[in-house]
Amino acid sequence: MEESALTEQIIGAAIEVHRHLGPGLLESAYQKCLARELRLREILFQTEVT
């Protein structure tokens, strides 16, 4: 997948999560839901890499 298409997919996933959850939750809630959404879209990612 080219970079711009991947970026579009990730932003779309983030928007979808925010639409479903709405504002005002802890960052950890959004993070877990975004991770699930990315897995559903078969987008490989890592969280909190140090």
XYZ file of C-alpha atoms in Angstrom:
50
model
C 0.000 0.000 0.000
C 1.423 3.390 -0.884
C 2.046 5.961 1.824
C -0.830 8.335 1.043
C -3.327 5.464 0.870
C -2.082 4.135 4.206
C -2.354 7.595 5.766
C -5.911 7.889 4.460
C -6.823 4.491 5.960
C -5.365 5.401 9.372
C -7.092 8.788 9.519
C -10.345 7.144 8.426
C -10.032 4.612 11.231
C -9.398 7.368 13.782
C -12.415 9.350 12.574
C -14.598 6.236 12.721
C -13.549 5.541 16.315
C -14.215 9.145 17.348
C -17.642 9.117 15.674
C -18.648 6.006 17.614
C -17.197 6.995 20.985
C -17.661 10.752 20.899
C -15.570 13.234 22.867
C -14.577 13.205 26.518
C -13.116 9.753 27.128
C -9.657 8.930 28.378
C -6.905 8.591 25.793
C -6.513 4.920 26.724
C -10.089 4.182 25.613
C -9.512 5.755 22.201
C -6.170 3.964 21.908
C -7.690 0.522 22.528
C -10.565 1.139 20.138
C -8.279 2.519 17.440
C -6.047 -0.533 17.782
C -9.085 -2.766 17.257
C -10.228 -0.751 14.256
C -6.765 -0.940 12.691
C -6.694 -4.719 13.212
C -10.132 -5.025 11.579
C -8.770 -3.092 8.604
C -5.692 -5.357 8.581
C -3.301 -2.439 9.091
C -0.106 -3.463 10.849
C 0.974 -1.188 13.710
C 2.832 -1.026 17.010
C 1.787 0.855 20.139
C 3.916 2.770 22.630
C 7.230 1.772 21.030
C 10.248 2.996 22.980
